[in-house]
């Protein structure tokens, strides 16, 4: 073989070696890409499972043992006398009667944003007493919740119960007002759980105040919740005229009654 042919042969061998090396490199690159894709998918799946697990484990009164707002409720009500549906000094000259449905989101807004300030300004000072009348027109959960709150009233813990109920309120008519839910709210409010579950909230003694609330609301022409009467006695007086659920609107309506 001539020297020129040997050079060609050597060049061809080197070219084929480079091609084989390039082919191997390409196969490695593709494998790495495929592996990376698998790892990425696995990371997404694992991350999703972790989030689902965390979501599942988040404490709330509907699906877990924790009850939100216990410390806040205790702080607001600490040291204030309760008797049945009343909150405040029984000798207070003016009574504010609230008509509410425990499923009502606007009642919740009032309870969380306005009530604490009313308690601090007027109830703690002995100028105003609060009365609560529970209605149940939103749905079946309202009925069960209302009777449970009336059961708590027999232990003079109604206001603790309803405050915690509002802080853990669920979606209207979703069926969240279960025995387990009521038991958790009751326990956090300092009421025996057995007192408020469904099987113990059907007595006539608990039904009577619910019927009275409906009668008083109808007599006063109150068609929505929350609605209020202000006067010298529970369930009496004139409708409180407030245009918004904020303390300024309530103060403007309450102050003139306290000066009479």
mmCIF file with all atom_site columns, N, CA, C and O in Angstrom, residues 40-88:
data_model
loop_
_atom_site.group_PDB
_atom_site.id
_atom_site.type_symbol
_atom_site.label_atom_id
_atom_site.label_alt_id
_atom_site.label_comp_id
_atom_site.label_asym_id
_atom_site.label_entity_id
_atom_site.label_seq_id
_atom_site.pdbx_PDB_ins_code
_atom_site.Cartn_x
_atom_site.Cartn_y
_atom_site.Cartn_z
_atom_site.occupancy
_atom_site.B_iso_or_equiv
_atom_site.pdbx_formal_charge
_atom_site.auth_seq_id
_atom_site.auth_comp_id
_atom_site.auth_asym_id
_atom_site.auth_atom_id
_atom_site.pdbx_PDB_model_num
ATOM 1   N N  . UNK A 1 40 ? -37.762 16.070 37.317 1.00 0.00 ? 40 UNK A N  1
ATOM 2   C CA . UNK A 1 40 ? -38.617 17.247 37.450 1.00 0.00 ? 40 UNK A CA 1
ATOM 3   C C  . UNK A 1 40 ? -40.054 16.854 37.730 1.00 0.00 ? 40 UNK A C  1
ATOM 4   O O  . UNK A 1 40 ? -40.728 17.435 38.579 1.00 0.00 ? 40 UNK A O  1
ATOM 5   N N  . UNK A 1 41 ? -40.549 15.850 36.980 1.00 0.00 ? 41 UNK A N  1
ATOM 6   C CA . UNK A 1 41 ? -41.914 15.379 37.196 1.00 0.00 ? 41 UNK A CA 1
ATOM 7   C C  . UNK A 1 41 ? -42.073 14.829 38.606 1.00 0.00 ? 41 UNK A C  1
ATOM 8   O O  . UNK A 1 41 ? -43.048 15.092 39.305 1.00 0.00 ? 41 UNK A O  1
ATOM 9   N N  . UNK A 1 42 ? -41.065 14.062 39.022 1.00 0.00 ? 42 UNK A N  1
ATOM 10  C CA . UNK A 1 42 ? -41.117 13.492 40.373 1.00 0.00 ? 42 UNK A CA 1
ATOM 11  C C  . UNK A 1 42 ? -41.140 14.586 41.424 1.00 0.00 ? 42 UNK A C  1
ATOM 12  O O  . UNK A 1 42 ? -41.856 14.500 42.421 1.00 0.00 ? 42 UNK A O  1
ATOM 13  N N  . UNK A 1 43 ? -40.364 15.647 41.194 1.00 0.00 ? 43 UNK A N  1
ATOM 14  C CA . UNK A 1 43 ? -40.334 16.750 42.152 1.00 0.00 ? 43 UNK A CA 1
ATOM 15  C C  . UNK A 1 43 ? -41.689 17.431 42.243 1.00 0.00 ? 43 UNK A C  1
ATOM 16  O O  . UNK A 1 43 ? -42.155 17.794 43.329 1.00 0.00 ? 43 UNK A O  1
ATOM 17  N N  . UNK A 1 44 ? -42.338 17.623 41.080 1.00 0.00 ? 44 UNK A N  1
ATOM 18  C CA . UNK A 1 44 ? -43.672 18.225 41.074 1.00 0.00 ? 44 UNK A CA 1
ATOM 19  C C  . UNK A 1 44 ? -44.667 17.357 41.830 1.00 0.00 ? 44 UNK A C  1
ATOM 20  O O  . UNK A 1 44 ? -45.471 17.834 42.633 1.00 0.00 ? 44 UNK A O  1
ATOM 21  N N  . UNK A 1 45 ? -44.616 16.057 41.553 1.00 0.00 ? 45 UNK A N  1
ATOM 22  C CA . UNK A 1 45 ? -45.544 15.135 42.218 1.00 0.00 ? 45 UNK A CA 1
ATOM 23  C C  . UNK A 1 45 ? -45.331 15.134 43.724 1.00 0.00 ? 45 UNK A C  1
ATOM 24  O O  . UNK A 1 45 ? -46.267 15.224 44.517 1.00 0.00 ? 45 UNK A O  1
ATOM 25  N N  . UNK A 1 46 ? -44.047 15.035 44.125 1.00 0.00 ? 46 UNK A N  1
ATOM 26  C CA . UNK A 1 46 ? -43.730 15.010 45.557 1.00 0.00 ? 46 UNK A CA 1
ATOM 27  C C  . UNK A 1 46 ? -44.142 16.325 46.212 1.00 0.00 ? 46 UNK A C  1
ATOM 28  O O  . UNK A 1 46 ? -44.714 16.346 47.307 1.00 0.00 ? 46 UNK A O  1
ATOM 29  N N  . UNK A 1 47 ? -43.852 17.440 45.522 1.00 0.00 ? 47 UNK A N  1
ATOM 30  C CA . UNK A 1 47 ? -44.245 18.740 46.072 1.00 0.00 ? 47 UNK A CA 1
ATOM 31  C C  . UNK A 1 47 ? -45.746 18.849 46.242 1.00 0.00 ? 47 UNK A C  1
ATOM 32  O O  . UNK A 1 47 ? -46.238 19.360 47.237 1.00 0.00 ? 47 UNK A O  1
ATOM 33  N N  . UNK A 1 48 ? -46.495 18.343 45.241 1.00 0.00 ? 48 UNK A N  1
ATOM 34  C CA . UNK A 1 48 ? -47.950 18.362 45.342 1.00 0.00 ? 48 UNK A CA 1
ATOM 35  C C  . UNK A 1 48 ? -48.451 17.532 46.495 1.00 0.00 ? 48 UNK A C  1
ATOM 36  O O  . UNK A 1 48 ? -49.376 17.918 47.219 1.00 0.00 ? 48 UNK A O  1
ATOM 37  N N  . UNK A 1 49 ? -47.835 16.370 46.672 1.00 0.00 ? 49 UNK A N  1
ATOM 38  C CA . UNK A 1 49 ? -48.237 15.510 47.788 1.00 0.00 ? 49 UNK A CA 1
ATOM 39  C C  . UNK A 1 49 ? -47.952 16.172 49.127 1.00 0.00 ? 49 UNK A C  1
ATOM 40  O O  . UNK A 1 49 ? -48.746 16.063 50.066 1.00 0.00 ? 49 UNK A O  1
ATOM 41  N N  . UNK A 1 50 ? -46.808 16.872 49.203 1.00 0.00 ? 50 UNK A N  1
ATOM 42  C CA . UNK A 1 50 ? -46.479 17.570 50.444 1.00 0.00 ? 50 UNK A CA 1
ATOM 43  C C  . UNK A 1 50 ? -47.500 18.667 50.731 1.00 0.00 ? 50 UNK A C  1
ATOM 44  O O  . UNK A 1 50 ? -47.976 18.824 51.853 1.00 0.00 ? 50 UNK A O  1
ATOM 45  N N  . UNK A 1 51 ? -47.858 19.451 49.692 1.00 0.00 ? 51 UNK A N  1
ATOM 46  C CA . UNK A 1 51 ? -48.842 20.510 49.883 1.00 0.00 ? 51 UNK A CA 1
ATOM 47  C C  . UNK A 1 51 ? -50.194 19.956 50.297 1.00 0.00 ? 51 UNK A C  1
ATOM 48  O O  . UNK A 1 51 ? -50.875 20.506 51.163 1.00 0.00 ? 51 UNK A O  1
ATOM 49  N N  . UNK A 1 52 ? -50.588 18.850 49.654 1.00 0.00 ? 52 UNK A N  1
ATOM 50  C CA . UNK A 1 52 ? -51.854 18.226 50.026 1.00 0.00 ? 52 UNK A CA 1
ATOM 51  C C  . UNK A 1 52 ? -51.826 17.747 51.462 1.00 0.00 ? 52 UNK A C  1
ATOM 52  O O  . UNK A 1 52 ? -52.794 17.877 52.207 1.00 0.00 ? 52 UNK A O  1
ATOM 53  N N  . UNK A 1 53 ? -50.685 17.190 51.831 1.00 0.00 ? 53 UNK A N  1
ATOM 54  C CA . UNK A 1 53 ? -50.555 16.705 53.204 1.00 0.00 ? 53 UNK A CA 1
ATOM 55  C C  . UNK A 1 53 ? -50.626 17.856 54.186 1.00 0.00 ? 53 UNK A C  1
ATOM 56  O O  . UNK A 1 53 ? -51.292 17.776 55.218 1.00 0.00 ? 53 UNK A O  1
ATOM 57  N N  . UNK A 1 54 ? -49.939 18.975 53.844 1.00 0.00 ? 54 UNK A N  1
ATOM 58  C CA . UNK A 1 54 ? -49.983 20.130 54.726 1.00 0.00 ? 54 UNK A CA 1
ATOM 59  C C  . UNK A 1 54 ? -51.386 20.704 54.796 1.00 0.00 ? 54 UNK A C  1
ATOM 60  O O  . UNK A 1 54 ? -51.859 21.101 55.859 1.00 0.00 ? 54 UNK A O  1
ATOM 61  N N  . UNK A 1 55 ? -52.072 20.772 53.658 1.00 0.00 ? 55 UNK A N  1
ATOM 62  C CA . UNK A 1 55 ? -53.434 21.289 53.636 1.00 0.00 ? 55 UNK A CA 1
ATOM 63  C C  . UNK A 1 55 ? -54.344 20.422 54.470 1.00 0.00 ? 55 UNK A C  1
ATOM 64  O O  . UNK A 1 55 ? -55.184 20.905 55.237 1.00 0.00 ? 55 UNK A O  1
ATOM 65  N N  . UNK A 1 56 ? -54.157 19.115 54.341 1.00 0.00 ? 56 UNK A N  1
ATOM 66  C CA . UNK A 1 56 ? -54.982 18.183 55.085 1.00 0.00 ? 56 UNK A CA 1
ATOM 67  C C  . UNK A 1 56 ? -54.771 18.342 56.572 1.00 0.00 ? 56 UNK A C  1
ATOM 68  O O  . UNK A 1 56 ? -55.686 18.192 57.376 1.00 0.00 ? 56 UNK A O  1
ATOM 69  N N  . UNK A 1 57 ? -53.529 18.681 56.958 1.00 0.00 ? 57 UNK A N  1
ATOM 70  C CA . UNK A 1 57 ? -53.196 18.761 58.371 1.00 0.00 ? 57 UNK A CA 1
ATOM 71  C C  . UNK A 1 57 ? -53.414 20.140 58.973 1.00 0.00 ? 57 UNK A C  1
ATOM 72  O O  . UNK A 1 57 ? -53.195 20.336 60.158 1.00 0.00 ? 57 UNK A O  1
ATOM 73  N N  . UNK A 1 58 ? -53.825 21.131 58.152 1.00 0.00 ? 58 UNK A N  1
ATOM 74  C CA . UNK A 1 58 ? -54.037 22.456 58.698 1.00 0.00 ? 58 UNK A CA 1
ATOM 75  C C  . UNK A 1 58 ? -55.152 22.410 59.739 1.00 0.00 ? 58 UNK A C  1
ATOM 76  O O  . UNK A 1 58 ? -56.212 21.851 59.507 1.00 0.00 ? 58 UNK A O  1
ATOM 77  N N  . UNK A 1 59 ? -54.924 23.020 60.902 1.00 0.00 ? 59 UNK A N  1
ATOM 78  C CA . UNK A 1 59 ? -55.942 22.958 61.943 1.00 0.00 ? 59 UNK A CA 1
ATOM 79  C C  . UNK A 1 59 ? -57.107 23.874 61.646 1.00 0.00 ? 59 UNK A C  1
ATOM 80  O O  . UNK A 1 59 ? -56.945 25.045 61.350 1.00 0.00 ? 59 UNK A O  1
ATOM 81  N N  . UNK A 1 60 ? -58.328 23.380 61.713 1.00 0.00 ? 60 UNK A N  1
ATOM 82  C CA . UNK A 1 60 ? -59.529 24.190 61.672 1.00 0.00 ? 60 UNK A CA 1
ATOM 83  C C  . UNK A 1 60 ? -60.652 23.420 62.325 1.00 0.00 ? 60 UNK A C  1
ATOM 84  O O  . UNK A 1 60 ? -60.628 22.203 62.408 1.00 0.00 ? 60 UNK A O  1
ATOM 85  N N  . UNK A 1 61 ? -61.655 24.151 62.766 1.00 0.00 ? 61 UNK A N  1
ATOM 86  C CA . UNK A 1 61 ? -62.699 23.514 63.564 1.00 0.00 ? 61 UNK A CA 1
ATOM 87  C C  . UNK A 1 61 ? -63.592 22.606 62.747 1.00 0.00 ? 61 UNK A C  1
ATOM 88  O O  . UNK A 1 61 ? -64.296 21.776 63.287 1.00 0.00 ? 61 UNK A O  1
ATOM 89  N N  . UNK A 1 62 ? -63.581 22.743 61.399 1.00 0.00 ? 62 UNK A N  1
ATOM 90  C CA . UNK A 1 62 ? -64.434 21.892 60.585 1.00 0.00 ? 62 UNK A CA 1
ATOM 91  C C  . UNK A 1 62 ? -63.846 20.505 60.403 1.00 0.00 ? 62 UNK A C  1
ATOM 92  O O  . UNK A 1 62 ? -64.566 19.519 60.344 1.00 0.00 ? 62 UNK A O  1
ATOM 93  N N  . UNK A 1 63 ? -62.524 20.404 60.285 1.00 0.00 ? 63 UNK A N  1
ATOM 94  C CA . UNK A 1 63 ? -61.934 19.107 59.971 1.00 0.00 ? 63 UNK A CA 1
ATOM 95  C C  . UNK A 1 63 ? -60.872 18.662 60.954 1.00 0.00 ? 63 UNK A C  1
ATOM 96  O O  . UNK A 1 63 ? -60.341 17.577 60.814 1.00 0.00 ? 63 UNK A O  1
ATOM 97  N N  . UNK A 1 64 ? -60.552 19.502 61.951 1.00 0.00 ? 64 UNK A N  1
ATOM 98  C CA . UNK A 1 64 ? -59.516 19.121 62.896 1.00 0.00 ? 64 UNK A CA 1
ATOM 99  C C  . UNK A 1 64 ? -59.894 19.478 64.306 1.00 0.00 ? 64 UNK A C  1
ATOM 100 O O  . UNK A 1 64 ? -60.995 19.929 64.576 1.00 0.00 ? 64 UNK A O  1
ATOM 101 N N  . UNK A 1 65 ? -58.973 19.274 65.203 1.00 0.00 ? 65 UNK A N  1
ATOM 102 C CA . UNK A 1 65 ? -59.269 19.474 66.609 1.00 0.00 ? 65 UNK A CA 1
ATOM 103 C C  . UNK A 1 65 ? -59.089 20.918 67.054 1.00 0.00 ? 65 UNK A C  1
ATOM 104 O O  . UNK A 1 65 ? -59.622 21.307 68.085 1.00 0.00 ? 65 UNK A O  1
ATOM 105 N N  . UNK A 1 66 ? -58.331 21.710 66.314 1.00 0.00 ? 66 UNK A N  1
ATOM 106 C CA . UNK A 1 66 ? -58.036 23.069 66.757 1.00 0.00 ? 66 UNK A CA 1
ATOM 107 C C  . UNK A 1 66 ? -59.227 23.992 66.527 1.00 0.00 ? 66 UNK A C  1
ATOM 108 O O  . UNK A 1 66 ? -59.982 23.840 65.586 1.00 0.00 ? 66 UNK A O  1
ATOM 109 N N  . UNK A 1 67 ? -59.382 24.968 67.409 1.00 0.00 ? 67 UNK A N  1
ATOM 110 C CA . UNK A 1 67 ? -60.430 25.978 67.290 1.00 0.00 ? 67 UNK A CA 1
ATOM 111 C C  . UNK A 1 67 ? -59.759 27.342 67.266 1.00 0.00 ? 67 UNK A C  1
ATOM 112 O O  . UNK A 1 67 ? -58.983 27.679 68.168 1.00 0.00 ? 67 UNK A O  1
ATOM 113 N N  . UNK A 1 68 ? -60.048 28.131 66.258 1.00 0.00 ? 68 UNK A N  1
ATOM 114 C CA . UNK A 1 68 ? -59.425 29.449 66.116 1.00 0.00 ? 68 UNK A CA 1
ATOM 115 C C  . UNK A 1 68 ? -60.056 30.461 67.056 1.00 0.00 ? 68 UNK A C  1
ATOM 116 O O  . UNK A 1 68 ? -61.258 30.432 67.306 1.00 0.00 ? 68 UNK A O  1
ATOM 117 N N  . UNK A 1 69 ? -59.233 31.385 67.566 1.00 0.00 ? 69 UNK A N  1
ATOM 118 C CA . UNK A 1 69 ? -59.746 32.548 68.287 1.00 0.00 ? 69 UNK A CA 1
ATOM 119 C C  . UNK A 1 69 ? -60.046 32.355 69.756 1.00 0.00 ? 69 UNK A C  1
ATOM 120 O O  . UNK A 1 69 ? -60.699 33.211 70.355 1.00 0.00 ? 69 UNK A O  1
ATOM 121 N N  . UNK A 1 70 ? -59.584 31.273 70.360 1.00 0.00 ? 70 UNK A N  1
ATOM 122 C CA . UNK A 1 70 ? -59.918 31.002 71.761 1.00 0.00 ? 70 UNK A CA 1
ATOM 123 C C  . UNK A 1 70 ? -59.398 32.114 72.676 1.00 0.00 ? 70 UNK A C  1
ATOM 124 O O  . UNK A 1 70 ? -60.126 32.625 73.534 1.00 0.00 ? 70 UNK A O  1
ATOM 125 N N  . UNK A 1 71 ? -58.154 32.508 72.509 1.00 0.00 ? 71 UNK A N  1
ATOM 126 C CA . UNK A 1 71 ? -57.566 33.539 73.372 1.00 0.00 ? 71 UNK A CA 1
ATOM 127 C C  . UNK A 1 71 ? -58.282 34.877 73.202 1.00 0.00 ? 71 UNK A C  1
ATOM 128 O O  . UNK A 1 71 ? -58.527 35.597 74.180 1.00 0.00 ? 71 UNK A O  1
ATOM 129 N N  . UNK A 1 72 ? -58.637 35.225 71.957 1.00 0.00 ? 72 UNK A N  1
ATOM 130 C CA . UNK A 1 72 ? -59.320 36.495 71.702 1.00 0.00 ? 72 UNK A CA 1
ATOM 131 C C  . UNK A 1 72 ? -60.700 36.514 72.347 1.00 0.00 ? 72 UNK A C  1
ATOM 132 O O  . UNK A 1 72 ? -61.130 37.527 72.911 1.00 0.00 ? 72 UNK A O  1
ATOM 133 N N  . UNK A 1 73 ? -61.423 35.408 72.245 1.00 0.00 ? 73 UNK A N  1
ATOM 134 C CA . UNK A 1 73 ? -62.755 35.332 72.837 1.00 0.00 ? 73 UNK A CA 1
ATOM 135 C C  . UNK A 1 73 ? -62.678 35.471 74.354 1.00 0.00 ? 73 UNK A C  1
ATOM 136 O O  . UNK A 1 73 ? -63.472 36.200 74.969 1.00 0.00 ? 73 UNK A O  1
ATOM 137 N N  . UNK A 1 74 ? -61.729 34.790 74.953 1.00 0.00 ? 74 UNK A N  1
ATOM 138 C CA . UNK A 1 74 ? -61.578 34.872 76.413 1.00 0.00 ? 74 UNK A CA 1
ATOM 139 C C  . UNK A 1 74 ? -61.229 36.281 76.853 1.00 0.00 ? 74 UNK A C  1
ATOM 140 O O  . UNK A 1 74 ? -61.755 36.789 77.854 1.00 0.00 ? 74 UNK A O  1
ATOM 141 N N  . UNK A 1 75 ? -60.339 36.919 76.113 1.00 0.00 ? 75 UNK A N  1
ATOM 142 C CA . UNK A 1 75 ? -59.926 38.276 76.472 1.00 0.00 ? 75 UNK A CA 1
ATOM 143 C C  . UNK A 1 75 ? -61.094 39.249 76.383 1.00 0.00 ? 75 UNK A C  1
ATOM 144 O O  . UNK A 1 75 ? -61.265 40.118 77.250 1.00 0.00 ? 75 UNK A O  1
ATOM 145 N N  . UNK A 1 76 ? -61.918 39.142 75.352 1.00 0.00 ? 76 UNK A N  1
ATOM 146 C CA . UNK A 1 76 ? -63.039 40.058 75.168 1.00 0.00 ? 76 UNK A CA 1
ATOM 147 C C  . UNK A 1 76 ? -64.068 39.910 76.283 1.00 0.00 ? 76 UNK A C  1
ATOM 148 O O  . UNK A 1 76 ? -64.633 40.900 76.762 1.00 0.00 ? 76 UNK A O  1
ATOM 149 N N  . UNK A 1 77 ? -64.312 38.667 76.723 1.00 0.00 ? 77 UNK A N  1
ATOM 150 C CA . UNK A 1 77 ? -65.405 38.401 77.657 1.00 0.00 ? 77 UNK A CA 1
ATOM 151 C C  . UNK A 1 77 ? -64.958 38.293 79.110 1.00 0.00 ? 77 UNK A C  1
ATOM 152 O O  . UNK A 1 77 ? -65.806 38.218 80.006 1.00 0.00 ? 77 UNK A O  1
ATOM 153 N N  . UNK A 1 78 ? -63.660 38.290 79.339 1.00 0.00 ? 78 UNK A N  1
ATOM 154 C CA . UNK A 1 78 ? -63.152 38.084 80.701 1.00 0.00 ? 78 UNK A CA 1
ATOM 155 C C  . UNK A 1 78 ? -63.706 39.132 81.671 1.00 0.00 ? 78 UNK A C  1
ATOM 156 O O  . UNK A 1 78 ? -63.645 40.329 81.425 1.00 0.00 ? 78 UNK A O  1
ATOM 157 N N  . UNK A 1 79 ? -64.275 38.632 82.782 1.00 0.00 ? 79 UNK A N  1
ATOM 158 C CA . UNK A 1 79 ? -64.742 39.511 83.843 1.00 0.00 ? 79 UNK A CA 1
ATOM 159 C C  . UNK A 1 79 ? -66.112 40.108 83.636 1.00 0.00 ? 79 UNK A C  1
ATOM 160 O O  . UNK A 1 79 ? -66.614 40.824 84.507 1.00 0.00 ? 79 UNK A O  1
ATOM 161 N N  . UNK A 1 80 ? -66.757 39.828 82.497 1.00 0.00 ? 80 UNK A N  1
ATOM 162 C CA . UNK A 1 80 ? -68.081 40.392 82.231 1.00 0.00 ? 80 UNK A CA 1
ATOM 163 C C  . UNK A 1 80 ? -69.139 39.352 82.597 1.00 0.00 ? 80 UNK A C  1
ATOM 164 O O  . UNK A 1 80 ? -69.076 38.208 82.133 1.00 0.00 ? 80 UNK A O  1
ATOM 165 N N  . UNK A 1 81 ? -70.141 39.708 83.403 1.00 0.00 ? 81 UNK A N  1
ATOM 166 C CA . UNK A 1 81 ? -71.152 38.724 83.811 1.00 0.00 ? 81 UNK A CA 1
ATOM 167 C C  . UNK A 1 81 ? -72.016 38.258 82.635 1.00 0.00 ? 81 UNK A C  1
ATOM 168 O O  . UNK A 1 81 ? -72.392 39.047 81.777 1.00 0.00 ? 81 UNK A O  1
ATOM 169 N N  . UNK A 1 82 ? -72.302 36.976 82.659 1.00 0.00 ? 82 UNK A N  1
ATOM 170 C CA . UNK A 1 82 ? -73.222 36.383 81.699 1.00 0.00 ? 82 UNK A CA 1
ATOM 171 C C  . UNK A 1 82 ? -74.340 35.685 82.467 1.00 0.00 ? 82 UNK A C  1
ATOM 172 O O  . UNK A 1 82 ? -74.095 35.052 83.491 1.00 0.00 ? 82 UNK A O  1
ATOM 173 N N  . UNK A 1 83 ? -75.541 35.780 81.922 1.00 0.00 ? 83 UNK A N  1
ATOM 174 C CA . UNK A 1 83 ? -76.679 35.072 82.504 1.00 0.00 ? 83 UNK A CA 1
ATOM 175 C C  . UNK A 1 83 ? -77.615 34.681 81.369 1.00 0.00 ? 83 UNK A C  1
ATOM 176 O O  . UNK A 1 83 ? -78.332 35.532 80.827 1.00 0.00 ? 83 UNK A O  1
ATOM 177 N N  . UNK A 1 84 ? -77.561 33.428 80.987 1.00 0.00 ? 84 UNK A N  1
ATOM 178 C CA . UNK A 1 84 ? -78.388 32.985 79.861 1.00 0.00 ? 84 UNK A CA 1
ATOM 179 C C  . UNK A 1 84 ? -77.975 33.660 78.576 1.00 0.00 ? 84 UNK A C  1
ATOM 180 O O  . UNK A 1 84 ? -76.839 33.533 78.114 1.00 0.00 ? 84 UNK A O  1
ATOM 181 N N  . UNK A 1 85 ? -78.892 34.453 78.012 1.00 0.00 ? 85 UNK A N  1
ATOM 182 C CA . UNK A 1 85 ? -78.614 35.144 76.747 1.00 0.00 ? 85 UNK A CA 1
ATOM 183 C C  . UNK A 1 85 ? -78.061 36.557 76.964 1.00 0.00 ? 85 UNK A C  1
ATOM 184 O O  . UNK A 1 85 ? -77.846 37.279 75.994 1.00 0.00 ? 85 UNK A O  1
ATOM 185 N N  . UNK A 1 86 ? -77.849 36.959 78.219 1.00 0.00 ? 86 UNK A N  1
ATOM 186 C CA . UNK A 1 86 ? -77.417 38.318 78.540 1.00 0.00 ? 86 UNK A CA 1
ATOM 187 C C  . UNK A 1 86 ? -75.909 38.401 78.722 1.00 0.00 ? 86 UNK A C  1
ATOM 188 O O  . UNK A 1 86 ? -75.274 37.471 79.223 1.00 0.00 ? 86 UNK A O  1
ATOM 189 N N  . UNK A 1 87 ? -75.375 39.542 78.352 1.00 0.00 ? 87 UNK A N  1
ATOM 190 C CA . UNK A 1 87 ? -73.958 39.843 78.591 1.00 0.00 ? 87 UNK A CA 1
ATOM 191 C C  . UNK A 1 87 ? -73.869 41.249 79.152 1.00 0.00 ? 87 UNK A C  1
ATOM 192 O O  . UNK A 1 87 ? -74.251 42.215 78.492 1.00 0.00 ? 87 UNK A O  1
ATOM 193 N N  . UNK A 1 88 ? -73.358 41.361 80.385 1.00 0.00 ? 88 UNK A N  1
ATOM 194 C CA . UNK A 1 88 ? -73.183 42.664 80.989 1.00 0.00 ? 88 UNK A CA 1
ATOM 195 C C  . UNK A 1 88 ? -73.940 42.811 82.284 1.00 0.00 ? 88 UNK A C  1
ATOM 196 O O  . UNK A 1 88 ? -74.610 41.896 82.756 1.00 0.00 ? 88 UNK A O  1
#
